[in-house]
């Protein structure tokens, strides 16, 4: 299987792989707006409570917090998984003539923030960045203003948590979309 370049899609593939590895079946999709990032209908396909318990345990072992409601399981990546997904965060140069300059600039600015313990607001910023970067390029570029507004609210509260990780994810997306390699 070809390596997945987009970190958001890589997270979805990891969830799907864990689901199948636990004997589960069903779709794994992104949620457009929720505290969780992904959803699956795998609980509806579990034969009994023991199978559901095994599935939840397997997903939690992979770093996902799980919630089950109405036959659907929501999957929220834990802090360790979010931090690992963001990687080291190599800087991305801002090329003001590139159509991706707004994403490059935002990524470069956020990468200057120190990594530390994630607050709920920092976790939401990373999740919203992941939710955005799996979409087509034009939608990502259009959605940057919402991310900027979210970060501005955090800064008003003197909270910089999650900015470095969100910047790393955005920088990685810029490199992939711009055809650059690490």
Short mmCIF file of N, CA and C in Angstrom, two decimals:
data_model
loop_
_atom_site.label_atom_id
_atom_site.label_comp_id
_atom_site.label_asym_id
_atom_site.label_seq_id
_atom_site.Cartn_x
_atom_site.Cartn_y
_atom_site.Cartn_z
N UNK A 1 0.84 -1.19 0.00
CA UNK A 1 0.00 0.00 0.00
C UNK A 1 0.88 1.24 0.00
N UNK A 2 0.53 2.23 -0.79
CA UNK A 2 1.28 3.48 -0.87
C UNK A 2 1.14 4.24 0.43
N UNK A 3 2.23 4.87 0.86
CA UNK A 3 2.19 5.66 2.10
C UNK A 3 1.24 6.84 1.93
N UNK A 4 0.49 7.12 2.97
CA UNK A 4 -0.45 8.24 2.95
C UNK A 4 0.31 9.50 3.33
N UNK A 5 0.28 10.52 2.47
CA UNK A 5 1.04 11.74 2.70
C UNK A 5 0.31 12.72 3.60
N UNK A 6 -0.99 12.81 3.50
CA UNK A 6 -1.75 13.77 4.30
C UNK A 6 -1.91 13.21 5.72
N UNK A 7 -1.49 13.96 6.76
CA UNK A 7 -1.57 13.44 8.12
C UNK A 7 -3.00 13.13 8.57
N UNK A 8 -3.97 13.89 8.10
CA UNK A 8 -5.36 13.62 8.47
C UNK A 8 -5.81 12.29 7.87
N UNK A 9 -5.46 12.07 6.63
CA UNK A 9 -5.81 10.80 6.00
C UNK A 9 -5.04 9.64 6.62
N UNK A 10 -3.81 9.90 7.04
CA UNK A 10 -3.02 8.86 7.71
C UNK A 10 -3.70 8.46 9.02
N UNK A 11 -4.28 9.42 9.71
CA UNK A 11 -5.00 9.13 10.95
C UNK A 11 -6.23 8.27 10.66
N UNK A 12 -6.92 8.59 9.60
CA UNK A 12 -8.10 7.80 9.21
C UNK A 12 -7.69 6.37 8.85
N UNK A 13 -6.58 6.23 8.12
CA UNK A 13 -6.08 4.91 7.75
C UNK A 13 -5.69 4.14 9.01
N UNK A 14 -5.05 4.81 9.97
CA UNK A 14 -4.67 4.14 11.23
C UNK A 14 -5.91 3.66 11.98
N UNK A 15 -6.96 4.47 12.01
CA UNK A 15 -8.21 4.06 12.67
C UNK A 15 -8.83 2.88 11.95
N UNK A 16 -8.84 2.93 10.64
CA UNK A 16 -9.41 1.84 9.85
C UNK A 16 -8.61 0.54 10.04
N UNK A 17 -7.29 0.65 10.07
CA UNK A 17 -6.43 -0.50 10.27
C UNK A 17 -6.67 -1.12 11.65
N UNK A 18 -6.79 -0.27 12.68
CA UNK A 18 -7.06 -0.76 14.04
C UNK A 18 -8.42 -1.42 14.10
N UNK A 19 -9.39 -0.84 13.43
CA UNK A 19 -10.74 -1.40 13.41
C UNK A 19 -10.74 -2.80 12.79
N UNK A 20 -10.09 -2.94 11.66
CA UNK A 20 -10.03 -4.24 10.98
C UNK A 20 -9.22 -5.24 11.81
N UNK A 21 -8.11 -4.75 12.40
CA UNK A 21 -7.28 -5.61 13.24
C UNK A 21 -8.02 -6.16 14.45
N UNK A 22 -9.03 -5.43 14.92
CA UNK A 22 -9.83 -5.88 16.06
C UNK A 22 -11.01 -6.74 15.62
N UNK A 23 -11.09 -7.02 14.32
CA UNK A 23 -12.18 -7.84 13.81
C UNK A 23 -13.44 -7.06 13.50
N UNK A 24 -13.34 -5.74 13.53
CA UNK A 24 -14.50 -4.89 13.23
C UNK A 24 -14.66 -4.67 11.74
N UNK A 25 -15.85 -4.24 11.37
CA UNK A 25 -16.16 -3.90 9.98
C UNK A 25 -16.96 -2.60 9.99
N UNK A 26 -16.89 -1.89 8.90
CA UNK A 26 -17.68 -0.67 8.77
C UNK A 26 -16.86 0.47 8.21
N UNK A 27 -17.54 1.58 7.98
CA UNK A 27 -16.86 2.76 7.45
C UNK A 27 -16.15 3.51 8.57
N UNK A 28 -15.16 4.31 8.19
CA UNK A 28 -14.52 5.27 9.08
C UNK A 28 -14.50 6.58 8.31
N UNK A 29 -15.24 7.56 8.81
CA UNK A 29 -15.37 8.85 8.11
C UNK A 29 -15.04 10.00 9.04
N UNK A 30 -14.68 11.13 8.42
CA UNK A 30 -14.47 12.36 9.18
C UNK A 30 -15.82 12.96 9.54
N UNK A 31 -15.89 13.52 10.73
CA UNK A 31 -17.07 14.29 11.12
C UNK A 31 -16.83 15.73 10.73
N UNK A 32 -17.84 16.39 10.20
CA UNK A 32 -17.64 17.78 9.77
C UNK A 32 -17.57 18.73 10.95
N UNK A 33 -18.27 18.44 12.01
CA UNK A 33 -18.23 19.30 13.20
C UNK A 33 -18.64 18.47 14.41
N UNK A 34 -17.74 18.34 15.35
CA UNK A 34 -18.01 17.57 16.56
C UNK A 34 -16.75 17.65 17.41
N UNK A 35 -16.85 17.23 18.66
CA UNK A 35 -15.66 17.12 19.49
C UNK A 35 -14.76 16.01 18.96
N UNK A 36 -15.37 14.95 18.43
CA UNK A 36 -14.60 13.84 17.86
C UNK A 36 -14.22 14.18 16.43
N UNK A 37 -13.23 13.46 15.90
CA UNK A 37 -12.77 13.71 14.53
C UNK A 37 -13.33 12.70 13.54
N UNK A 38 -13.45 11.45 13.99
CA UNK A 38 -13.88 10.38 13.11
C UNK A 38 -15.09 9.66 13.69
N UNK A 39 -15.82 8.97 12.81
CA UNK A 39 -16.96 8.17 13.24
C UNK A 39 -16.97 6.87 12.44
N UNK A 40 -17.45 5.81 13.09
CA UNK A 40 -17.58 4.52 12.41
C UNK A 40 -18.90 3.87 12.83
N UNK A 41 -19.43 3.05 11.92
CA UNK A 41 -20.66 2.31 12.24
C UNK A 41 -20.33 0.89 12.70
N UNK A 42 -19.08 0.62 13.04
CA UNK A 42 -18.65 -0.71 13.45
C UNK A 42 -19.46 -1.29 14.62
N UNK A 43 -19.89 -0.50 15.62
CA UNK A 43 -20.68 -1.09 16.72
C UNK A 43 -21.96 -1.78 16.23
N UNK A 44 -22.54 -1.29 15.16
CA UNK A 44 -23.76 -1.90 14.62
C UNK A 44 -23.49 -3.29 14.06
N UNK A 45 -22.24 -3.55 13.74
CA UNK A 45 -21.87 -4.82 13.12
C UNK A 45 -21.27 -5.81 14.11
N UNK A 46 -21.14 -5.40 15.37
CA UNK A 46 -20.60 -6.30 16.40
C UNK A 46 -21.66 -7.34 16.76
N UNK A 47 -21.23 -8.57 16.88
CA UNK A 47 -22.15 -9.69 17.16
C UNK A 47 -22.74 -9.62 18.56
N UNK A 48 -21.95 -9.11 19.52
CA UNK A 48 -22.42 -9.07 20.90
C UNK A 48 -21.63 -8.01 21.69
N UNK A 49 -21.94 -7.88 22.97
CA UNK A 49 -21.28 -6.89 23.81
C UNK A 49 -19.79 -7.19 23.95
N UNK A 50 -19.43 -8.48 24.00
CA UNK A 50 -18.01 -8.83 24.12
C UNK A 50 -17.22 -8.34 22.90
N UNK A 51 -17.80 -8.47 21.71
CA UNK A 51 -17.13 -8.00 20.49
C UNK A 51 -16.99 -6.48 20.52
N UNK A 52 -18.01 -5.79 21.01
CA UNK A 52 -17.95 -4.33 21.12
C UNK A 52 -16.87 -3.92 22.12
N UNK A 53 -16.80 -4.62 23.23
CA UNK A 53 -15.78 -4.32 24.24
C UNK A 53 -14.38 -4.53 23.66
N UNK A 54 -14.16 -5.60 22.90
CA UNK A 54 -12.87 -5.84 22.26
C UNK A 54 -12.53 -4.73 21.27
N UNK A 55 -13.53 -4.30 20.53
CA UNK A 55 -13.33 -3.23 19.55
C UNK A 55 -12.92 -1.93 20.24
N UNK A 56 -13.64 -1.58 21.28
CA UNK A 56 -13.32 -0.35 22.02
C UNK A 56 -11.91 -0.44 22.60
N UNK A 57 -11.56 -1.58 23.18
CA UNK A 57 -10.22 -1.76 23.76
C UNK A 57 -9.13 -1.62 22.70
N UNK A 58 -9.36 -2.19 21.53
CA UNK A 58 -8.39 -2.10 20.44
C UNK A 58 -8.21 -0.66 19.97
N UNK A 59 -9.31 0.07 19.86
CA UNK A 59 -9.22 1.46 19.40
C UNK A 59 -8.52 2.32 20.45
N UNK A 60 -8.81 2.08 21.72
CA UNK A 60 -8.16 2.83 22.79
C UNK A 60 -6.67 2.50 22.84
N UNK A 61 -6.30 1.26 22.57
CA UNK A 61 -4.88 0.87 22.55
C UNK A 61 -4.13 1.60 21.43
N UNK A 62 -4.82 1.96 20.37
CA UNK A 62 -4.22 2.71 19.26
C UNK A 62 -4.18 4.21 19.52
N UNK A 63 -4.71 4.66 20.66
CA UNK A 63 -4.62 6.07 21.03
C UNK A 63 -5.89 6.87 20.81
N UNK A 64 -7.01 6.22 20.55
CA UNK A 64 -8.27 6.91 20.32
C UNK A 64 -9.16 6.84 21.56
N UNK A 65 -9.78 7.93 21.90
CA UNK A 65 -10.85 7.91 22.91
C UNK A 65 -12.13 7.60 22.14
N UNK A 66 -12.94 6.69 22.68
CA UNK A 66 -14.13 6.22 21.98
C UNK A 66 -15.39 6.58 22.73
N UNK A 67 -16.41 6.87 21.98
CA UNK A 67 -17.74 7.07 22.52
C UNK A 67 -18.73 6.33 21.63
N UNK A 68 -19.69 5.66 22.23
CA UNK A 68 -20.67 4.91 21.44
C UNK A 68 -22.05 5.50 21.73
N UNK A 69 -22.76 5.83 20.63
CA UNK A 69 -24.10 6.39 20.76
C UNK A 69 -24.88 6.06 19.49
N UNK A 70 -26.06 5.52 19.67
CA UNK A 70 -26.96 5.21 18.54
C UNK A 70 -26.30 4.31 17.49
N UNK A 71 -25.50 3.37 17.94
CA UNK A 71 -24.88 2.43 17.01
C UNK A 71 -23.66 2.97 16.29
N UNK A 72 -23.22 4.16 16.63
CA UNK A 72 -22.03 4.75 16.02
C UNK A 72 -20.96 4.96 17.08
N UNK A 73 -19.72 4.81 16.68
CA UNK A 73 -18.61 5.06 17.58
C UNK A 73 -17.85 6.28 17.09
N UNK A 74 -17.68 7.25 17.99
CA UNK A 74 -16.86 8.41 17.67
C UNK A 74 -15.44 8.13 18.13
N UNK A 75 -14.49 8.61 17.36
CA UNK A 75 -13.08 8.40 17.63
C UNK A 75 -12.38 9.74 17.74
N UNK A 76 -11.79 9.98 18.89
CA UNK A 76 -11.05 11.22 19.13
C UNK A 76 -9.61 10.85 19.40
N UNK A 77 -8.67 11.32 18.59
CA UNK A 77 -7.27 10.99 18.86
C UNK A 77 -6.82 11.60 20.18
N UNK A 78 -6.10 10.82 20.96
CA UNK A 78 -5.57 11.30 22.23
C UNK A 78 -4.38 12.22 22.01
N UNK A 79 -3.95 12.87 23.09
CA UNK A 79 -2.85 13.84 23.01
C UNK A 79 -1.57 13.23 22.45
N UNK A 80 -1.23 12.02 22.88
CA UNK A 80 0.01 11.39 22.39
C UNK A 80 -0.07 11.13 20.88
N UNK A 81 -1.23 10.69 20.43
CA UNK A 81 -1.42 10.43 19.00
C UNK A 81 -1.37 11.73 18.20
N UNK A 82 -1.98 12.78 18.71
CA UNK A 82 -1.94 14.08 18.02
C UNK A 82 -0.52 14.60 17.95
N UNK A 83 0.23 14.48 19.04
CA UNK A 83 1.60 14.97 19.06
C UNK A 83 2.48 14.17 18.10
N UNK A 84 2.32 12.85 18.09
CA UNK A 84 3.10 12.01 17.17
C UNK A 84 2.74 12.29 15.73
N UNK A 85 1.48 12.51 15.46
CA UNK A 85 1.01 12.77 14.11
C UNK A 85 1.62 14.06 13.56
N UNK A 86 1.79 15.05 14.44
CA UNK A 86 2.33 16.34 14.02
C UNK A 86 3.82 16.26 13.72
N UNK A 87 4.51 15.25 14.23
CA UNK A 87 5.93 15.08 13.94
C UNK A 87 6.78 16.22 14.48
N UNK A 88 7.95 16.36 13.90
CA UNK A 88 8.92 17.34 14.39
C UNK A 88 8.57 18.76 13.97
N UNK A 89 7.86 18.92 12.90
CA UNK A 89 7.48 20.27 12.47
C UNK A 89 8.61 21.02 11.80
N UNK A 90 9.14 20.46 10.72
CA UNK A 90 10.18 21.16 9.96
C UNK A 90 9.61 22.45 9.39
N UNK A 91 10.38 23.52 9.44
CA UNK A 91 9.88 24.80 8.93
C UNK A 91 9.52 24.74 7.45
N UNK A 92 8.55 25.53 7.08
CA UNK A 92 8.17 25.64 5.68
C UNK A 92 8.46 27.08 5.26
N UNK A 93 9.17 27.27 4.14
CA UNK A 93 9.44 28.64 3.70
C UNK A 93 8.16 29.29 3.17
N UNK A 94 8.04 30.59 3.42
CA UNK A 94 6.88 31.33 2.90
C UNK A 94 7.29 31.94 1.57
N UNK A 95 6.63 31.49 0.53
CA UNK A 95 6.85 32.02 -0.82
C UNK A 95 5.63 32.87 -1.15
N UNK A 96 5.78 34.18 -1.09
CA UNK A 96 4.64 35.08 -1.24
C UNK A 96 4.04 35.04 -2.64
N UNK A 97 4.73 34.43 -3.60
CA UNK A 97 4.18 34.29 -4.95
C UNK A 97 3.45 32.97 -5.13
N UNK A 98 3.54 32.09 -4.16
CA UNK A 98 2.90 30.78 -4.21
C UNK A 98 1.43 30.92 -3.80
N UNK A 99 0.52 30.23 -4.45
CA UNK A 99 -0.89 30.29 -4.05
C UNK A 99 -1.13 29.78 -2.62
N UNK A 100 -0.18 29.04 -2.08
CA UNK A 100 -0.30 28.51 -0.72
C UNK A 100 0.31 29.43 0.32
N UNK A 101 0.68 30.66 -0.06
CA UNK A 101 1.41 31.53 0.87
C UNK A 101 0.66 31.78 2.18
N UNK A 102 -0.66 31.85 2.15
CA UNK A 102 -1.40 32.11 3.39
C UNK A 102 -1.27 30.94 4.35
N UNK A 103 -1.30 29.72 3.84
CA UNK A 103 -1.12 28.53 4.69
C UNK A 103 0.33 28.44 5.15
N UNK A 104 1.27 28.75 4.28
CA UNK A 104 2.68 28.70 4.65
C UNK A 104 2.99 29.69 5.77
N UNK A 105 2.44 30.89 5.64
CA UNK A 105 2.69 31.93 6.65
C UNK A 105 2.10 31.54 8.00
N UNK A 106 0.89 31.02 7.99
CA UNK A 106 0.24 30.61 9.23
C UNK A 106 1.02 29.45 9.87
N UNK A 107 1.43 28.48 9.08
CA UNK A 107 2.20 27.35 9.59
C UNK A 107 3.52 27.83 10.20
N UNK A 108 4.22 28.73 9.50
CA UNK A 108 5.50 29.24 9.99
C UNK A 108 5.32 29.97 11.32
N UNK A 109 4.26 30.77 11.43
CA UNK A 109 4.00 31.51 12.67
C UNK A 109 3.69 30.57 13.83
N UNK A 110 2.84 29.59 13.59
CA UNK A 110 2.46 28.66 14.66
C UNK A 110 3.61 27.76 15.07
N UNK A 111 4.49 27.42 14.13
CA UNK A 111 5.62 26.54 14.47
C UNK A 111 6.57 27.18 15.47
N UNK A 112 6.53 28.49 15.61
CA UNK A 112 7.39 29.18 16.57
C UNK A 112 6.91 29.00 18.01
N UNK A 113 5.69 28.53 18.20
CA UNK A 113 5.16 28.32 19.56
C UNK A 113 5.82 27.08 20.17
N UNK A 114 6.03 27.13 21.46
CA UNK A 114 6.62 25.98 22.17
C UNK A 114 5.56 24.90 22.37
N UNK A 115 5.99 23.66 22.26
CA UNK A 115 5.08 22.55 22.55
C UNK A 115 5.02 22.38 24.06
N UNK A 116 3.85 22.11 24.51
CA UNK A 116 3.65 21.87 25.93
C UNK A 116 2.40 21.04 26.12
N UNK A 117 1.95 21.00 27.34
CA UNK A 117 0.74 20.24 27.64
C UNK A 117 -0.45 20.86 26.92
N UNK A 118 -1.26 20.02 26.30
CA UNK A 118 -2.41 20.51 25.54
C UNK A 118 -3.56 20.91 26.45
N UNK A 119 -4.11 22.07 26.17
CA UNK A 119 -5.33 22.50 26.83
C UNK A 119 -6.50 22.08 25.94
N UNK A 120 -7.72 22.13 26.43
CA UNK A 120 -8.86 21.82 25.54
C UNK A 120 -8.88 22.68 24.28
N UNK A 121 -8.53 23.96 24.41
CA UNK A 121 -8.52 24.85 23.23
C UNK A 121 -7.43 24.44 22.25
N UNK A 122 -6.26 24.06 22.75
CA UNK A 122 -5.17 23.62 21.89
C UNK A 122 -5.51 22.33 21.16
N UNK A 123 -6.17 21.42 21.88
CA UNK A 123 -6.61 20.16 21.28
C UNK A 123 -7.61 20.44 20.16
N UNK A 124 -8.55 21.37 20.40
CA UNK A 124 -9.54 21.72 19.37
C UNK A 124 -8.86 22.34 18.15
N UNK A 125 -7.83 23.16 18.37
CA UNK A 125 -7.12 23.77 17.24
C UNK A 125 -6.47 22.70 16.36
N UNK A 126 -5.84 21.72 16.97
CA UNK A 126 -5.22 20.63 16.21
C UNK A 126 -6.30 19.85 15.47
N UNK A 127 -7.39 19.54 16.16
CA UNK A 127 -8.47 18.77 15.54
C UNK A 127 -9.08 19.54 14.37
N UNK A 128 -9.29 20.83 14.53
CA UNK A 128 -9.85 21.62 13.44
C UNK A 128 -8.89 21.72 12.27
N UNK A 129 -7.59 21.75 12.56
CA UNK A 129 -6.60 21.75 11.48
C UNK A 129 -6.66 20.42 10.72
N UNK A 130 -6.73 19.31 11.46
CA UNK A 130 -6.87 18.00 10.81
C UNK A 130 -8.16 17.91 10.00
N UNK A 131 -9.24 18.42 10.59
CA UNK A 131 -10.54 18.38 9.91
C UNK A 131 -10.48 19.17 8.60
N UNK A 132 -9.68 20.23 8.59
CA UNK A 132 -9.58 21.08 7.41
C UNK A 132 -8.68 20.47 6.33
N UNK A 133 -7.52 19.93 6.72
CA UNK A 133 -6.53 19.56 5.70
C UNK A 133 -6.85 18.28 4.93
N UNK A 134 -7.89 17.57 5.31
CA UNK A 134 -8.24 16.40 4.50
C UNK A 134 -9.12 16.80 3.33
N UNK A 135 -9.55 18.03 3.30
CA UNK A 135 -10.44 18.50 2.24
C UNK A 135 -9.64 19.00 1.02
N UNK A 136 -10.33 19.29 -0.08
CA UNK A 136 -9.64 19.81 -1.27
C UNK A 136 -8.93 21.15 -0.98
N UNK A 137 -7.90 21.41 -1.75
CA UNK A 137 -7.04 22.58 -1.56
C UNK A 137 -7.82 23.89 -1.40
N UNK A 138 -8.78 24.15 -2.27
CA UNK A 138 -9.53 25.42 -2.21
C UNK A 138 -10.27 25.56 -0.89
N UNK A 139 -10.83 24.49 -0.39
CA UNK A 139 -11.55 24.54 0.89
C UNK A 139 -10.59 24.76 2.05
N UNK A 140 -9.40 24.18 1.94
CA UNK A 140 -8.40 24.39 2.99
C UNK A 140 -8.03 25.87 3.04
N UNK A 141 -7.73 26.44 1.89
CA UNK A 141 -7.33 27.85 1.84
C UNK A 141 -8.47 28.75 2.32
N UNK A 142 -9.70 28.41 1.98
CA UNK A 142 -10.85 29.20 2.45
C UNK A 142 -11.06 29.06 3.96
N UNK A 143 -10.68 27.93 4.52
CA UNK A 143 -10.91 27.67 5.94
C UNK A 143 -9.85 28.22 6.88
N UNK A 144 -8.78 28.79 6.33
CA UNK A 144 -7.69 29.30 7.17
C UNK A 144 -8.14 30.44 8.08
N UNK A 145 -9.07 31.26 7.61
CA UNK A 145 -9.54 32.38 8.44
C UNK A 145 -10.20 31.90 9.72
N UNK A 146 -10.94 30.80 9.65
CA UNK A 146 -11.56 30.25 10.85
C UNK A 146 -10.50 29.76 11.82
N UNK A 147 -9.43 29.14 11.30
CA UNK A 147 -8.34 28.71 12.18
C UNK A 147 -7.64 29.91 12.80
N UNK A 148 -7.43 30.95 12.01
CA UNK A 148 -6.80 32.17 12.55
C UNK A 148 -7.65 32.77 13.67
N UNK A 149 -8.95 32.80 13.48
CA UNK A 149 -9.84 33.34 14.50
C UNK A 149 -9.80 32.51 15.77
N UNK A 150 -9.77 31.20 15.60
CA UNK A 150 -9.70 30.30 16.76
C UNK A 150 -8.39 30.54 17.52
N UNK A 151 -7.28 30.68 16.80
CA UNK A 151 -5.99 30.92 17.44
C UNK A 151 -5.95 32.29 18.10
N UNK A 152 -6.57 33.29 17.48
CA UNK A 152 -6.61 34.63 18.07
C UNK A 152 -7.35 34.61 19.41
N UNK A 153 -8.43 33.88 19.47
CA UNK A 153 -9.17 33.74 20.73
C UNK A 153 -8.30 33.07 21.79
N UNK A 154 -7.55 32.07 21.39
CA UNK A 154 -6.65 31.40 22.33
C UNK A 154 -5.59 32.37 22.84
N UNK A 155 -5.03 33.17 21.93
CA UNK A 155 -3.99 34.12 22.34
C UNK A 155 -4.54 35.17 23.29
N UNK A 156 -5.79 35.57 23.10
CA UNK A 156 -6.40 36.52 24.05
C UNK A 156 -6.45 35.92 25.45
N UNK A 157 -6.54 34.59 25.50
CA UNK A 157 -6.56 33.89 26.79
C UNK A 157 -5.17 33.41 27.20
N UNK A 158 -4.13 33.90 26.50
CA UNK A 158 -2.73 33.55 26.76
C UNK A 158 -2.48 32.04 26.66
N UNK A 159 -3.11 31.42 25.70
CA UNK A 159 -2.99 29.98 25.48
C UNK A 159 -2.37 29.74 24.10
N UNK A 160 -1.17 29.17 24.09
CA UNK A 160 -0.49 28.85 22.83
C UNK A 160 -0.39 27.35 22.62
N UNK A 161 -1.07 26.58 23.45
CA UNK A 161 -0.95 25.12 23.33
C UNK A 161 -1.57 24.65 22.02
N UNK A 162 -0.94 23.66 21.44
CA UNK A 162 -1.45 23.08 20.20
C UNK A 162 -1.06 23.83 18.95
N UNK A 163 -0.54 25.05 19.09
CA UNK A 163 -0.20 25.83 17.91
C UNK A 163 0.97 25.22 17.15
N UNK A 164 1.98 24.74 17.86
CA UNK A 164 3.13 24.13 17.19
C UNK A 164 2.71 22.87 16.43
N UNK A 165 1.86 22.06 17.05
CA UNK A 165 1.40 20.84 16.39
C UNK A 165 0.52 21.17 15.18
N UNK A 166 -0.40 22.13 15.35
CA UNK A 166 -1.25 22.54 14.23
C UNK A 166 -0.40 23.14 13.11
N UNK A 167 0.63 23.92 13.48
CA UNK A 167 1.54 24.48 12.49
C UNK A 167 2.31 23.40 11.75
N UNK A 168 2.73 22.36 12.47
CA UNK A 168 3.45 21.25 11.83
C UNK A 168 2.56 20.51 10.84
N UNK A 169 1.30 20.31 11.22
CA UNK A 169 0.35 19.64 10.31
C UNK A 169 0.10 20.49 9.07
N UNK A 170 -0.06 21.79 9.27
CA UNK A 170 -0.30 22.70 8.15
C UNK A 170 0.94 22.80 7.26
N UNK A 171 2.13 22.83 7.87
CA UNK A 171 3.38 22.88 7.10
C UNK A 171 3.53 21.61 6.26
N UNK A 172 3.21 20.48 6.84
CA UNK A 172 3.28 19.21 6.12
C UNK A 172 2.31 19.22 4.94
N UNK A 173 1.11 19.75 5.16
CA UNK A 173 0.12 19.86 4.08
C UNK A 173 0.68 20.76 2.97
N UNK A 174 1.29 21.89 3.34
CA UNK A 174 1.85 22.81 2.35
C UNK A 174 2.93 22.13 1.51
N UNK A 175 3.81 21.38 2.17
CA UNK A 175 4.87 20.67 1.42
C UNK A 175 4.27 19.66 0.47
N UNK A 176 3.27 18.93 0.93
CA UNK A 176 2.63 17.92 0.08
C UNK A 176 1.91 18.58 -1.08
N UNK A 177 1.15 19.61 -0.82
CA UNK A 177 0.39 20.30 -1.88
C UNK A 177 1.32 21.04 -2.84
N UNK A 178 2.43 21.52 -2.34
CA UNK A 178 3.36 22.25 -3.18
C UNK A 178 4.33 21.35 -3.92
N UNK A 179 4.25 20.04 -3.67
CA UNK A 179 5.13 19.10 -4.35
C UNK A 179 6.52 19.03 -3.77
N UNK A 180 6.72 19.62 -2.58
CA UNK A 180 8.04 19.58 -1.95
C UNK A 180 8.16 18.31 -1.12
N UNK A 181 9.36 17.85 -0.96
CA UNK A 181 9.62 16.74 -0.06
C UNK A 181 10.33 17.27 1.16
N UNK A 182 10.35 16.49 2.19
CA UNK A 182 11.00 16.93 3.43
C UNK A 182 12.49 17.00 3.27
#
